[in-house]
CSV table of C-alpha atoms and ligand atoms in Angstrom, one decimal:
chain,number,residue,atom,x,y,z
Q,882,MET,CA,0.0,0.0,0.0
Q,883,LYS,CA,1.3,3.4,-0.9
Q,884,ASN,CA,1.0,6.2,1.7
Q,885,TYR,CA,1.0,9.9,0.7
Q,886,ASP,CA,1.6,13.0,2.7
Q,887,TYR,CA,-1.5,14.5,1.1
Q,888,LEU,CA,-4.6,13.4,-0.8
Q,889,VAL,CA,-5.8,16.3,-2.8
Q,890,VAL,CA,-9.5,15.9,-3.9
Q,891,GLY,CA,-10.1,18.1,-7.0
Q,892,SER,CA,-7.6,18.9,-9.7
Q,893,GLY,CA,-9.0,22.5,-10.2
Q,894,LEU,CA,-6.9,25.6,-9.6
Q,895,PHE,CA,-6.9,25.4,-5.8
Q,896,GLY,CA,-5.9,21.8,-5.7
Q,897,ALA,CA,-3.3,22.3,-8.4
Q,898,VAL,CA,-1.6,25.3,-6.7
Q,899,PHE,CA,-1.6,23.4,-3.4
Q,900,THR,CA,-0.1,20.3,-5.0
Q,901,TYR,CA,2.6,22.3,-6.8
Q,902,GLU,CA,3.7,24.0,-3.6
Q,903,ALA,CA,3.5,20.9,-1.5
Q,904,MET,CA,5.7,19.0,-3.9
Q,905,LYS,CA,8.2,21.9,-4.0
Q,906,ARG,CA,8.5,21.3,-0.3
Q,907,GLY,CA,9.2,17.6,-0.7
Q,908,LYS,CA,5.8,16.3,0.1
Q,909,SER,CA,4.2,13.3,-1.7
Q,910,VAL,CA,0.8,14.1,-3.2
Q,911,LEU,CA,-2.0,12.0,-4.7
Q,912,VAL,CA,-4.5,14.1,-6.7
Q,913,ILE,CA,-7.9,12.6,-7.6
Q,914,ASP,CA,-10.7,14.0,-9.6
Q,915,LYS,CA,-14.1,12.6,-10.4
Q,916,ARG,CA,-14.1,14.1,-13.9
Q,917,ASN,CA,-12.2,12.5,-16.8
Q,918,HIS,CA,-9.8,15.4,-17.1
Q,919,ILE,CA,-7.7,17.7,-14.9
Q,920,ALA,CA,-8.1,21.5,-14.3
Q,921,GLY,CA,-11.7,21.6,-12.9
Q,922,ASN,CA,-13.6,24.6,-14.3
Q,923,ILE,CA,-10.7,26.2,-16.0
Q,924,TYR,CA,-10.3,23.2,-18.3
Q,925,THR,CA,-9.8,24.2,-21.9
Q,926,LYS,CA,-9.8,21.8,-24.9
Q,927,GLU,CA,-8.3,22.4,-28.3
Q,928,GLU,CA,-10.7,21.8,-31.2
Q,929,ASP,CA,-10.1,22.9,-34.8
Q,930,GLY,CA,-7.2,25.0,-33.5
Q,931,ILE,CA,-9.5,26.9,-31.1
Q,932,ASN,CA,-9.1,26.6,-27.3
Q,933,VAL,CA,-12.6,26.0,-26.1
Q,934,HIS,CA,-13.4,27.1,-22.5
Q,935,VAL,CA,-15.4,24.0,-21.7
Q,936,TYR,CA,-16.9,25.3,-18.4
Q,937,GLY,CA,-17.5,28.9,-19.5
Q,938,ALA,CA,-15.5,32.0,-20.4
Q,939,HIS,CA,-12.4,32.4,-18.2
Q,940,ILE,CA,-10.5,35.6,-18.2
Q,941,PHE,CA,-7.6,35.9,-15.8
Q,942,HIS,CA,-7.5,39.3,-14.1
Q,943,THR,CA,-5.9,40.5,-10.9
Q,944,SER,CA,-4.6,43.6,-9.2
Q,945,ASP,CA,-2.1,41.6,-7.2
Q,946,LYS,CA,1.3,41.7,-9.0
Q,947,LYS,CA,2.6,38.6,-7.1
Q,948,ILE,CA,-0.4,36.5,-8.2
Q,949,TRP,CA,0.0,37.7,-11.8
Q,950,GLU,CA,3.7,36.8,-11.8
Q,951,TYR,CA,2.9,33.5,-10.1
Q,952,MET,CA,0.6,32.6,-13.0
Q,953,ASN,CA,3.0,33.8,-15.6
Q,954,GLN,CA,5.5,31.0,-14.5
Q,955,PHE,CA,3.2,28.5,-16.0
Q,956,ALA,CA,2.0,30.2,-19.3
Q,957,GLU,CA,2.5,33.3,-21.4
Q,958,PHE,CA,-0.6,35.5,-21.2
Q,959,ASN,CA,-1.9,37.5,-24.2
Q,960,ASN,CA,-3.2,41.1,-24.1
Q,961,TYR,CA,-6.9,40.2,-24.2
Q,962,ILE,CA,-9.2,42.8,-22.5
Q,963,ASN,CA,-12.7,41.6,-21.8
Q,964,SER,CA,-15.3,44.0,-23.2
Q,965,PRO,CA,-18.6,42.2,-23.5
Q,966,VAL,CA,-21.6,43.7,-25.1
Q,967,ALA,CA,-25.2,43.3,-24.0
Q,968,VAL,CA,-28.1,42.6,-26.3
Q,969,TYR,CA,-31.6,43.6,-25.2
Q,970,GLY,CA,-34.2,43.0,-27.8
Q,971,ASP,CA,-32.9,44.8,-30.9
Q,972,GLU,CA,-30.7,47.1,-28.8
Q,973,LEU,CA,-27.0,46.6,-28.2
Q,974,TYR,CA,-25.0,48.2,-25.3
Q,975,ASN,CA,-21.4,48.2,-24.1
Q,976,LEU,CA,-20.5,46.7,-20.8
Q,977,PRO,CA,-19.6,47.3,-18.0
Q,978,PHE,CA,-21.9,50.3,-17.3
Q,979,ASN,CA,-19.9,53.2,-18.6
Q,980,MET,CA,-20.3,56.4,-20.8
Q,981,ASN,CA,-20.7,54.3,-24.0
Q,982,THR,CA,-23.7,52.5,-22.3
Q,983,PHE,CA,-25.2,55.7,-21.0
Q,984,SER,CA,-24.7,57.6,-24.3
Q,985,LYS,CA,-26.5,54.9,-26.3
Q,986,MET,CA,-29.3,54.5,-23.7
Q,987,TRP,CA,-30.1,58.2,-23.4
Q,988,GLY,CA,-28.4,60.0,-26.3
Q,989,ILE,CA,-26.2,62.0,-24.0
Q,990,LYS,CA,-22.5,62.9,-24.2
Q,991,THR,CA,-21.1,64.0,-20.9
Q,992,PRO,CA,-20.6,62.4,-17.4
Q,993,ALA,CA,-22.6,65.3,-15.9
Q,994,GLU,CA,-25.6,64.5,-18.2
Q,995,ALA,CA,-25.4,60.8,-17.3
Q,996,LYS,CA,-25.2,61.4,-13.6
Q,997,ALA,CA,-28.2,63.8,-13.8
Q,998,LYS,CA,-30.2,61.2,-15.7
Q,999,ILE,CA,-29.5,58.6,-13.1
Q,1000,ALA,CA,-30.2,61.0,-10.2
Q,1001,GLU,CA,-33.5,62.0,-11.8
Q,1002,GLN,CA,-34.5,58.3,-12.2
Q,1003,ILE,CA,-33.8,57.3,-8.6
Q,1004,LYS,CA,-34.9,60.4,-6.7
Q,1005,GLU,CA,-38.3,59.0,-6.0
Q,1006,LEU,CA,-36.9,55.7,-4.8
Q,1007,ASN,CA,-35.3,57.1,-1.6
Q,1008,ILE,CA,-32.7,54.3,-1.3
Q,1009,THR,CA,-30.2,55.3,1.4
Q,1010,GLU,CA,-28.6,52.0,2.2
Q,1011,PRO,CA,-29.2,49.4,-0.5
Q,1012,LYS,CA,-30.4,46.2,1.2
Q,1013,ASN,CA,-30.3,43.9,-1.8
Q,1014,LEU,CA,-29.1,43.6,-5.4
Q,1015,GLU,CA,-32.1,45.4,-6.8
Q,1016,GLU,CA,-31.7,48.5,-4.6
Q,1017,GLN,CA,-28.0,48.5,-5.1
Q,1018,ALA,CA,-28.3,48.4,-8.9
Q,1019,LEU,CA,-31.1,51.0,-9.0
Q,1020,SER,CA,-29.1,53.4,-6.8
Q,1021,LEU,CA,-26.0,53.0,-9.0
Q,1022,VAL,CA,-27.4,53.2,-12.5
Q,1023,GLY,CA,-31.0,54.1,-12.4
Q,1024,THR,CA,-34.2,52.4,-13.7
Q,1025,ASP,CA,-33.5,52.2,-17.4
Q,1026,VAL,CA,-30.1,50.4,-17.1
Q,1027,TYR,CA,-31.5,48.2,-14.3
Q,1028,GLU,CA,-34.6,47.2,-16.4
Q,1029,LYS,CA,-32.8,46.6,-19.6
Q,1030,LEU,CA,-29.4,45.2,-18.6
Q,1031,ILE,CA,-29.6,43.9,-15.1
Q,1032,LYS,CA,-33.0,42.6,-14.0
Q,1033,GLY,CA,-33.6,39.9,-16.6
Q,1034,TYR,CA,-30.0,38.7,-16.8
Q,1035,THR,CA,-29.7,38.4,-13.0
Q,1036,GLN,CA,-33.0,36.6,-12.6
Q,1037,LYS,CA,-31.8,34.1,-15.3
Q,1038,GLN,CA,-28.4,33.7,-13.8
Q,1039,TRP,CA,-29.5,33.2,-10.2
Q,1040,GLY,CA,-33.0,31.9,-10.6
Q,1041,ARG,CA,-34.1,34.4,-7.9
Q,1042,PRO,CA,-35.6,37.9,-8.0
Q,1043,CYS,CA,-33.1,40.7,-7.6
Q,1044,ASP,CA,-34.5,41.8,-4.3
Q,1045,GLU,CA,-33.7,38.4,-2.8
Q,1046,LEU,CA,-30.0,38.5,-3.8
Q,1047,PRO,CA,-27.1,40.1,-2.0
Q,1048,ALA,CA,-25.9,43.5,-3.2
Q,1049,PHE,CA,-22.2,42.4,-3.5
Q,1050,ILE,CA,-23.0,40.4,-6.7
Q,1051,ILE,CA,-23.6,43.6,-8.8
Q,1052,LYS,CA,-20.7,45.4,-7.2
Q,1053,ARG,CA,-18.4,42.9,-9.0
Q,1054,LEU,CA,-19.0,45.1,-12.1
Q,1055,PRO,CA,-17.3,48.4,-12.6
Q,1056,LEU,CA,-19.4,51.5,-13.0
Q,1057,ARG,CA,-17.6,54.3,-14.7
Q,1058,PHE,CA,-18.3,57.7,-16.1
Q,1059,THR,CA,-15.6,57.4,-18.7
Q,1060,TYR,CA,-15.7,55.9,-22.2
Q,1061,ASP,CA,-14.0,52.7,-21.1
Q,1062,ASN,CA,-15.4,49.2,-22.0
Q,1063,ASN,CA,-12.9,47.2,-19.9
Q,1064,TYR,CA,-15.0,44.8,-17.9
Q,1065,PHE,CA,-12.5,44.7,-15.1
Q,1066,ASN,CA,-10.7,47.4,-13.1
Q,1067,ASP,CA,-7.7,45.2,-12.4
Q,1068,ARG,CA,-4.2,46.2,-13.3
Q,1069,PHE,CA,-3.4,42.8,-15.0
Q,1070,GLN,CA,-5.5,40.8,-17.4
Q,1071,GLY,CA,-5.2,38.2,-20.2
Q,1072,ILE,CA,-5.8,34.7,-21.5
Q,1073,PRO,CA,-3.0,32.1,-21.3
Q,1074,ILE,CA,-1.8,31.6,-24.9
Q,1075,GLY,CA,-2.7,28.0,-25.7
Q,1076,GLY,CA,-5.4,27.7,-22.9
Q,1077,TYR,CA,-5.6,27.0,-19.2
Q,1078,THR,CA,-5.1,23.2,-19.1
Q,1079,GLN,CA,-1.3,23.5,-19.7
Q,1080,ILE,CA,-1.1,25.6,-16.5
Q,1081,VAL,CA,-2.6,22.8,-14.4
Q,1082,GLU,CA,-0.6,20.2,-16.2
Q,1083,LYS,CA,2.6,21.9,-15.2
Q,1084,MET,CA,1.5,22.4,-11.6
Q,1085,LEU,CA,0.7,18.7,-11.3
Q,1086,GLU,CA,3.9,17.5,-12.9
Q,1087,GLY,CA,5.4,14.8,-10.6
Q,1088,ALA,CA,2.2,14.1,-8.6
Q,1089,ASP,CA,0.2,10.9,-9.0
Q,1090,VAL,CA,-3.0,11.9,-10.6
Q,1091,VAL,CA,-6.1,9.6,-10.8
Q,1092,LEU,CA,-9.1,10.7,-12.8
Q,1093,GLU,CA,-12.7,9.4,-12.7
Q,1094,GLN,CA,-12.1,8.8,-9.1
Q,1095,ASP,CA,-14.7,9.9,-6.6
Q,1096,TYR,CA,-13.4,10.7,-3.2
Q,1097,PHE,CA,-16.4,9.1,-1.3
Q,1098,LYS,CA,-15.8,5.8,-3.1
Q,1099,LEU,CA,-12.1,5.9,-2.2
Q,1100,ALA,CA,-12.9,6.8,1.4
Q,1101,GLU,CA,-15.3,4.0,1.7
Q,1102,SER,CA,-13.1,1.3,0.2
Q,1103,GLY,CA,-9.5,2.6,0.6
Q,1104,LYS,CA,-9.0,1.5,-3.0
Q,1105,LEU,CA,-8.5,3.5,-6.2
Q,1106,VAL,CA,-10.5,2.7,-9.4
Q,1107,ASP,CA,-7.6,0.4,-10.5
Q,1108,GLY,CA,-8.0,-1.6,-7.3
Q,1109,SER,CA,-4.7,-0.4,-5.7
Q,1110,GLU,CA,-4.8,0.5,-2.0
Q,1111,VAL,CA,-3.7,3.9,-0.8
Q,1112,SER,CA,-3.6,5.9,2.4
Q,1113,TRP,CA,-2.7,9.5,3.3
Q,1114,ASP,CA,-1.8,11.6,6.3
Q,1115,LYS,CA,-3.8,14.6,5.4
Q,1116,LEU,CA,-6.7,15.5,3.1
Q,1117,LEU,CA,-7.3,18.7,1.0
Q,1118,PHE,CA,-10.9,18.7,-0.1
Q,1119,THR,CA,-12.0,21.1,-2.9
Q,1120,GLY,CA,-15.4,19.6,-3.5
Q,1121,GLN,CA,-18.7,20.7,-1.9
Q,1122,ILE,CA,-18.2,21.1,1.9
Q,1123,ASP,CA,-21.8,20.1,2.6
Q,1124,GLU,CA,-21.5,16.9,0.7
Q,1125,TYR,CA,-18.3,16.1,2.7
Q,1126,TYR,CA,-20.4,16.3,5.9
Q,1127,ASP,CA,-23.3,14.4,4.4
Q,1128,SER,CA,-25.4,17.6,4.5
Q,1129,CYS,CA,-25.6,17.3,8.3
Q,1130,PHE,CA,-26.6,21.0,8.7
Q,1131,GLY,CA,-28.8,20.9,5.6
Q,1132,PRO,CA,-27.8,21.4,2.0
Q,1133,LEU,CA,-26.1,24.5,0.6
Q,1134,GLU,CA,-27.6,25.9,-2.6
Q,1135,TYR,CA,-25.6,26.2,-5.8
Q,1136,ARG,CA,-26.3,27.4,-9.4
Q,1137,SER,CA,-25.4,25.1,-12.2
Q,1138,VAL,CA,-24.8,26.0,-15.8
Q,1139,ARG,CA,-25.4,24.0,-19.0
Q,1140,PHE,CA,-23.3,24.8,-22.1
Q,1141,GLU,CA,-24.7,24.2,-25.6
Q,1142,THR,CA,-21.7,24.2,-27.8
Q,1143,GLU,CA,-21.8,24.4,-31.6
Q,1144,LYS,CA,-19.3,24.4,-34.4
Q,1145,LEU,CA,-20.2,26.9,-37.1
Q,1146,ASN,CA,-19.0,26.9,-40.6
Q,1147,GLU,CA,-18.3,30.7,-40.6
Q,1148,GLU,CA,-15.3,32.7,-39.7
Q,1149,ASN,CA,-16.8,35.2,-37.2
Q,1150,TYR,CA,-20.2,34.7,-35.7
Q,1151,GLN,CA,-20.7,37.5,-33.3
Q,1152,GLY,CA,-17.6,39.7,-33.5
Q,1153,ASN,CA,-16.8,39.5,-29.8
Q,1154,ALA,CA,-15.8,36.8,-27.3
Q,1155,VAL,CA,-18.7,37.5,-24.9
Q,1156,VAL,CA,-22.2,38.7,-25.8
Q,1157,ASN,CA,-24.8,38.8,-22.9
Q,1158,TYR,CA,-28.5,38.4,-23.6
Q,1159,THR,CA,-30.1,40.5,-20.9
Q,1160,ALA,CA,-33.8,40.1,-21.7
Q,1161,ALA,CA,-35.7,37.6,-19.5
Q,1162,ASP,CA,-37.4,36.0,-22.6
Q,1163,VAL,CA,-34.1,34.8,-24.1
Q,1164,PRO,CA,-33.4,31.4,-22.3
Q,1165,TYR,CA,-29.6,31.7,-22.2
Q,1166,THR,CA,-27.5,34.3,-20.4
Q,1167,ARG,CA,-24.6,34.7,-22.8
Q,1168,ILE,CA,-23.0,33.4,-25.9
Q,1169,ILE,CA,-19.2,32.8,-25.9
Q,1170,GLU,CA,-17.3,32.7,-29.2
Q,1171,HIS,CA,-14.1,31.0,-28.0
Q,1172,LYS,CA,-11.7,32.0,-30.8
Q,1173,HIS,CA,-11.8,35.7,-29.9
Q,1174,PHE,CA,-10.1,35.1,-26.6
Q,1175,GLU,CA,-6.9,34.4,-28.5
Q,1176,PHE,CA,-7.6,36.6,-31.5
Q,1177,GLY,CA,-8.1,33.4,-33.6
Q,1178,LYS,CA,-8.1,33.6,-37.4
Q,1179,GLN,CA,-9.4,30.0,-38.1
Q,1180,PRO,CA,-11.8,29.6,-41.0
Q,1181,THR,CA,-14.5,28.2,-38.7
Q,1182,THR,CA,-15.8,29.1,-35.2
Q,1183,ILE,CA,-17.1,27.5,-32.0
Q,1184,ILE,CA,-19.8,29.1,-29.8
Q,1185,SER,CA,-21.3,28.1,-26.5
Q,1186,LYS,CA,-24.7,29.2,-25.2
Q,1187,GLU,CA,-24.9,29.4,-21.4
Q,1188,TYR,CA,-28.0,28.3,-19.6
Q,1189,SER,CA,-28.3,28.7,-15.8
Q,1190,SER,CA,-30.2,26.3,-13.6
Q,1191,GLU,CA,-30.6,25.4,-9.9
Q,1192,TRP,CA,-28.0,22.8,-8.9
Q,1193,LYS,CA,-29.3,19.4,-8.0
Q,1194,PRO,CA,-27.3,16.2,-7.3
Q,1195,GLY,CA,-25.9,14.7,-10.5
Q,1196,VAL,CA,-25.0,18.0,-12.3
Q,1197,GLU,CA,-22.0,20.1,-11.7
Q,1198,PRO,CA,-22.2,22.9,-9.1
Q,1199,TYR,CA,-20.7,26.1,-10.4
Q,1200,TYR,CA,-21.7,29.1,-8.3
Q,1201,PRO,CA,-22.3,29.2,-4.5
Q,1202,VAL,CA,-25.4,31.2,-3.8
Q,1203,ASN,CA,-24.0,33.5,-1.1
Q,1204,ASN,CA,-27.2,34.9,0.4
Q,1205,ASP,CA,-27.7,35.3,4.2
Q,1206,LYS,CA,-29.5,32.0,4.5
Q,1207,ASN,CA,-26.8,29.9,2.8
Q,1208,ASN,CA,-24.0,31.8,4.4
Q,1209,ALA,CA,-25.4,31.0,7.9
Q,1210,VAL,CA,-25.6,27.3,7.0
Q,1211,TYR,CA,-22.0,27.5,5.6
Q,1212,GLU,CA,-20.8,29.0,8.9
Q,1213,LYS,CA,-21.9,25.8,10.7
Q,1214,TYR,CA,-19.9,23.7,8.3
Q,1215,ALA,CA,-16.9,26.0,8.5
Q,1216,GLU,CA,-17.0,25.7,12.3
Q,1217,LYS,CA,-17.0,21.9,12.1
Q,1218,ALA,CA,-14.2,22.1,9.6
Q,1219,SER,CA,-12.1,24.3,11.8
Q,1220,LYS,CA,-12.0,21.5,14.4
Q,1221,GLU,CA,-10.5,19.0,12.0
Q,1222,ASP,CA,-6.8,18.1,12.4
Q,1223,ASN,CA,-6.3,16.2,9.1
Q,1224,VAL,CA,-8.7,17.8,6.7
Q,1225,ILE,CA,-8.4,21.2,4.9
Q,1226,PHE,CA,-11.2,22.7,2.7
Q,1227,GLY,CA,-10.3,24.9,-0.2
Q,1228,GLY,CA,-11.7,26.6,-3.3
Q,1229,ARG,CA,-15.0,27.8,-4.6
Q,1230,LEU,CA,-16.9,24.7,-3.4
Q,1231,GLY,CA,-14.8,23.8,-0.3
Q,1232,GLN,CA,-15.0,27.4,1.1
Q,1233,TYR,CA,-18.4,28.2,-0.5
Q,1234,LYS,CA,-17.2,31.5,-1.9
Q,1235,TYR,CA,-17.8,33.3,-5.2
Q,1236,TYR,CA,-14.0,33.3,-5.8
Q,1237,ASP,CA,-12.4,34.4,-9.1
Q,1238,MET,CA,-9.3,32.6,-10.2
Q,1239,ASP,CA,-6.8,35.1,-8.7
Q,1240,LYS,CA,-8.6,34.8,-5.3
Q,1241,VAL,CA,-8.4,31.0,-5.6
Q,1242,VAL,CA,-4.6,31.2,-6.2
Q,1243,ALA,CA,-4.2,33.7,-3.3
Q,1244,ALA,CA,-6.3,31.5,-1.0
Q,1245,ALA,CA,-4.3,28.3,-2.0
Q,1246,LEU,CA,-1.0,30.1,-1.4
Q,1247,ALA,CA,-2.2,31.4,2.0
Q,1248,CYS,CA,-3.3,27.8,2.8
Q,1249,VAL,CA,0.2,26.6,1.9
Q,1250,GLU,CA,1.8,29.2,4.2
Q,1251,VAL,CA,-0.3,27.9,7.2
Q,1252,GLU,CA,0.0,24.3,6.3
Q,1253,LEU,CA,3.6,23.9,5.1
P,2162,LIG,P1,-13.1,23.7,-9.4
P,2162,LIG,O1,-12.4,24.2,-10.6
P,2162,LIG,O2,-14.5,23.5,-9.4
P,2162,LIG,O3,-12.4,22.3,-9.0
P,2162,LIG,C1,-12.9,21.4,-8.1
P,2162,LIG,C2,-12.6,20.0,-8.6
P,2162,LIG,O4,-13.0,19.1,-7.6
P,2162,LIG,C3,-13.5,19.7,-9.9
P,2162,LIG,O5,-12.6,19.3,-10.9
P,2162,LIG,C4,-14.4,18.5,-9.4
P,2162,LIG,O6,-14.6,17.5,-10.4
P,2162,LIG,C5,-13.5,17.9,-8.2
P,2162,LIG,N1,-14.4,17.2,-7.2
P,2162,LIG,C6,-15.4,17.8,-6.5
P,2162,LIG,N2,-15.9,16.8,-5.7
P,2162,LIG,C7,-15.2,15.7,-5.9
P,2162,LIG,C8,-15.2,14.4,-5.3
P,2162,LIG,N3,-16.1,14.0,-4.4
P,2162,LIG,N4,-14.3,13.5,-5.7
P,2162,LIG,C9,-13.4,13.8,-6.7
P,2162,LIG,N5,-13.3,15.0,-7.2
P,2162,LIG,C10,-14.2,16.0,-6.8
P,2162,LIG,N6,-12.8,33.3,-12.6
P,2162,LIG,C11,-12.1,34.3,-13.1
P,2162,LIG,O7,-11.1,34.8,-12.5
P,2162,LIG,N7,-12.4,34.9,-14.3
P,2162,LIG,C12,-13.4,34.5,-15.1
P,2162,LIG,O8,-13.6,35.0,-16.2
P,2162,LIG,C13,-14.2,33.4,-14.6
P,2162,LIG,N8,-15.3,33.0,-15.3
P,2162,LIG,C14,-16.0,31.9,-14.8
P,2162,LIG,C15,-17.1,31.5,-15.5
P,2162,LIG,C16,-17.9,30.5,-15.0
P,2162,LIG,C17,-19.1,30.0,-15.9
P,2162,LIG,C18,-17.6,29.9,-13.8
P,2162,LIG,C19,-18.5,28.8,-13.2
P,2162,LIG,C20,-16.6,30.3,-13.0
P,2162,LIG,C21,-15.8,31.4,-13.5
P,2162,LIG,N9,-14.6,31.8,-12.8
P,2162,LIG,C22,-13.9,32.8,-13.3
P,2162,LIG,C23,-14.3,31.2,-11.5
P,2162,LIG,C24,-13.3,30.1,-11.6
P,2162,LIG,O9,-13.8,29.0,-12.4
P,2162,LIG,C25,-12.9,29.6,-10.2
P,2162,LIG,O10,-12.4,30.6,-9.4
P,2162,LIG,C26,-11.9,28.4,-10.2
P,2162,LIG,O11,-12.0,27.6,-11.3
P,2162,LIG,C27,-12.2,27.6,-8.9
P,2162,LIG,O12,-11.2,26.6,-8.8
P,2162,LIG,P2,-11.4,25.5,-7.7
P,2162,LIG,O13,-10.2,24.6,-7.7
P,2162,LIG,O14,-11.9,26.0,-6.4
P,2162,LIG,O15,-12.7,24.6,-8.2
P,2163,LIG,N1,-24.9,41.2,-14.6
P,2163,LIG,C1,-26.0,41.8,-15.1
P,2163,LIG,N2,-26.0,42.0,-16.5
P,2163,LIG,C2,-25.0,41.7,-17.3
P,2163,LIG,C3,-23.8,41.1,-16.7
P,2163,LIG,C4,-23.8,40.9,-15.3
P,2163,LIG,O1,-27.0,42.1,-14.5
P,2163,LIG,O2,-25.0,41.9,-18.5
P,2163,LIG,C5,-24.9,41.0,-13.1
P,2163,LIG,C6,-25.5,39.6,-12.8
P,2163,LIG,O3,-26.2,39.7,-11.6
P,2163,LIG,C7,-24.2,38.8,-12.6
P,2163,LIG,C8,-23.3,39.8,-11.9
P,2163,LIG,O4,-23.6,41.1,-12.5
P,2163,LIG,O5,-24.5,37.7,-11.8
P,2163,LIG,C9,-21.9,39.5,-12.0
P,2163,LIG,O6,-21.5,39.4,-13.3
P,2163,LIG,P1,-20.2,38.6,-13.8
P,2163,LIG,O7,-20.0,38.9,-15.2
P,2163,LIG,O8,-19.1,39.0,-12.8
P,2163,LIG,O9,-20.6,37.1,-13.5
P,2163,LIG,P2,-19.9,35.7,-13.8
P,2163,LIG,O10,-18.9,36.0,-14.9
P,2163,LIG,O11,-19.2,35.4,-12.5
P,2163,LIG,O12,-21.0,34.8,-14.1
């Protein structure tokens, strides 16, 4: 029987950074994943010369120079800047909410005119301290932008009305009174040339990796899918924390996403990597045209339509629903987890946090500092 210092459950970004750092410090690591590939949700797959973001559009962005440099050890990043557009009926607007959006919406030109328009739209609402996403959005951008670009999209994305969602979700997006369509405020941004999977491949070099291996089956039998017996001193778990504890405090809610991917026999379908469909009557939230992340010139193209749904067992969980109710349940799991000597929880599912990639890398490195 082989014994490892660490069993890492999940070959996503958190598990991969932890594994890389643990091996650098001389530890032996076994990585398992229940999927048939490494890299979790940042997995990209090359098809017809195009790197397809199989689990949705992933743009790396950070303000932390150390995290940017850390990632650049594993791949060269291009100069892609995310500038999605939003389609509402037969209207098209720039995102995030900026002077291009306001100018198109109201036929105005200056920041003062835009601010006056927003102030006029919200003066009757008397929102002093926004209590939820709806109030937050209205107080920032007024009723027109809220109705056309936020309300329908958010309800599709989260399956809940905007007044039942936390305000922080909308604060992820920049609001600017300049003509600047950059979706992020971060200093550093780009897409790894050649896709994300190579990054995780390099991080996992030297570790034993077993795919299509569910942790709970291994824990029950002590055996891997090939029948070999293994043991470990410590566990890093990057799956759902409530599942680990058999939902003893009740289940946490997640949103899932279904991707409908098509190959099209045309060079350029939508002229942009990301186009959001913000009206409630369009069933998908956005269409991704993968080639544009790497300025692809291939003769054909690949697009993915993104449909959101409530998570249920048997489908992939993608987004934690961080409202007060779920956060309170999560706190109980976190409290239980803090008493464990030999188990660490990490990542979007293990820590039940709406983490972007840079925050996952930072959290994994912080975990390494404490642990190793
Ligand atoms: P994951 O990638 O989910 O990895 C967890 C792994 O654990 C999975 O591979 C899973 O199969 C495995 N696992 C779970 N349970 C078990 C089990 N019981 N046994 C074995 N294996 C198990 N971030 C950005 O910075 N920029 C973006 O543009 C961006 N876009 C996104 C778009 C979408 C649609 C989504 C869903 C996320 C996006 N993110 C983005 C966030 C990014 O995906 C995450 O921050 C990051 O991938 C989380 O890494 P992780 O290791 O925590 O989780
Ligand atoms: N959002 C919106 N309209 C848009 C884009 C985003 O209302 O066209 C809101 C929506 O509530 C979404 C949130 O802003 O959940 C955060 O958007 P982001 O693009 O960061 O979501 P992610 O890429 O994580 O799905």
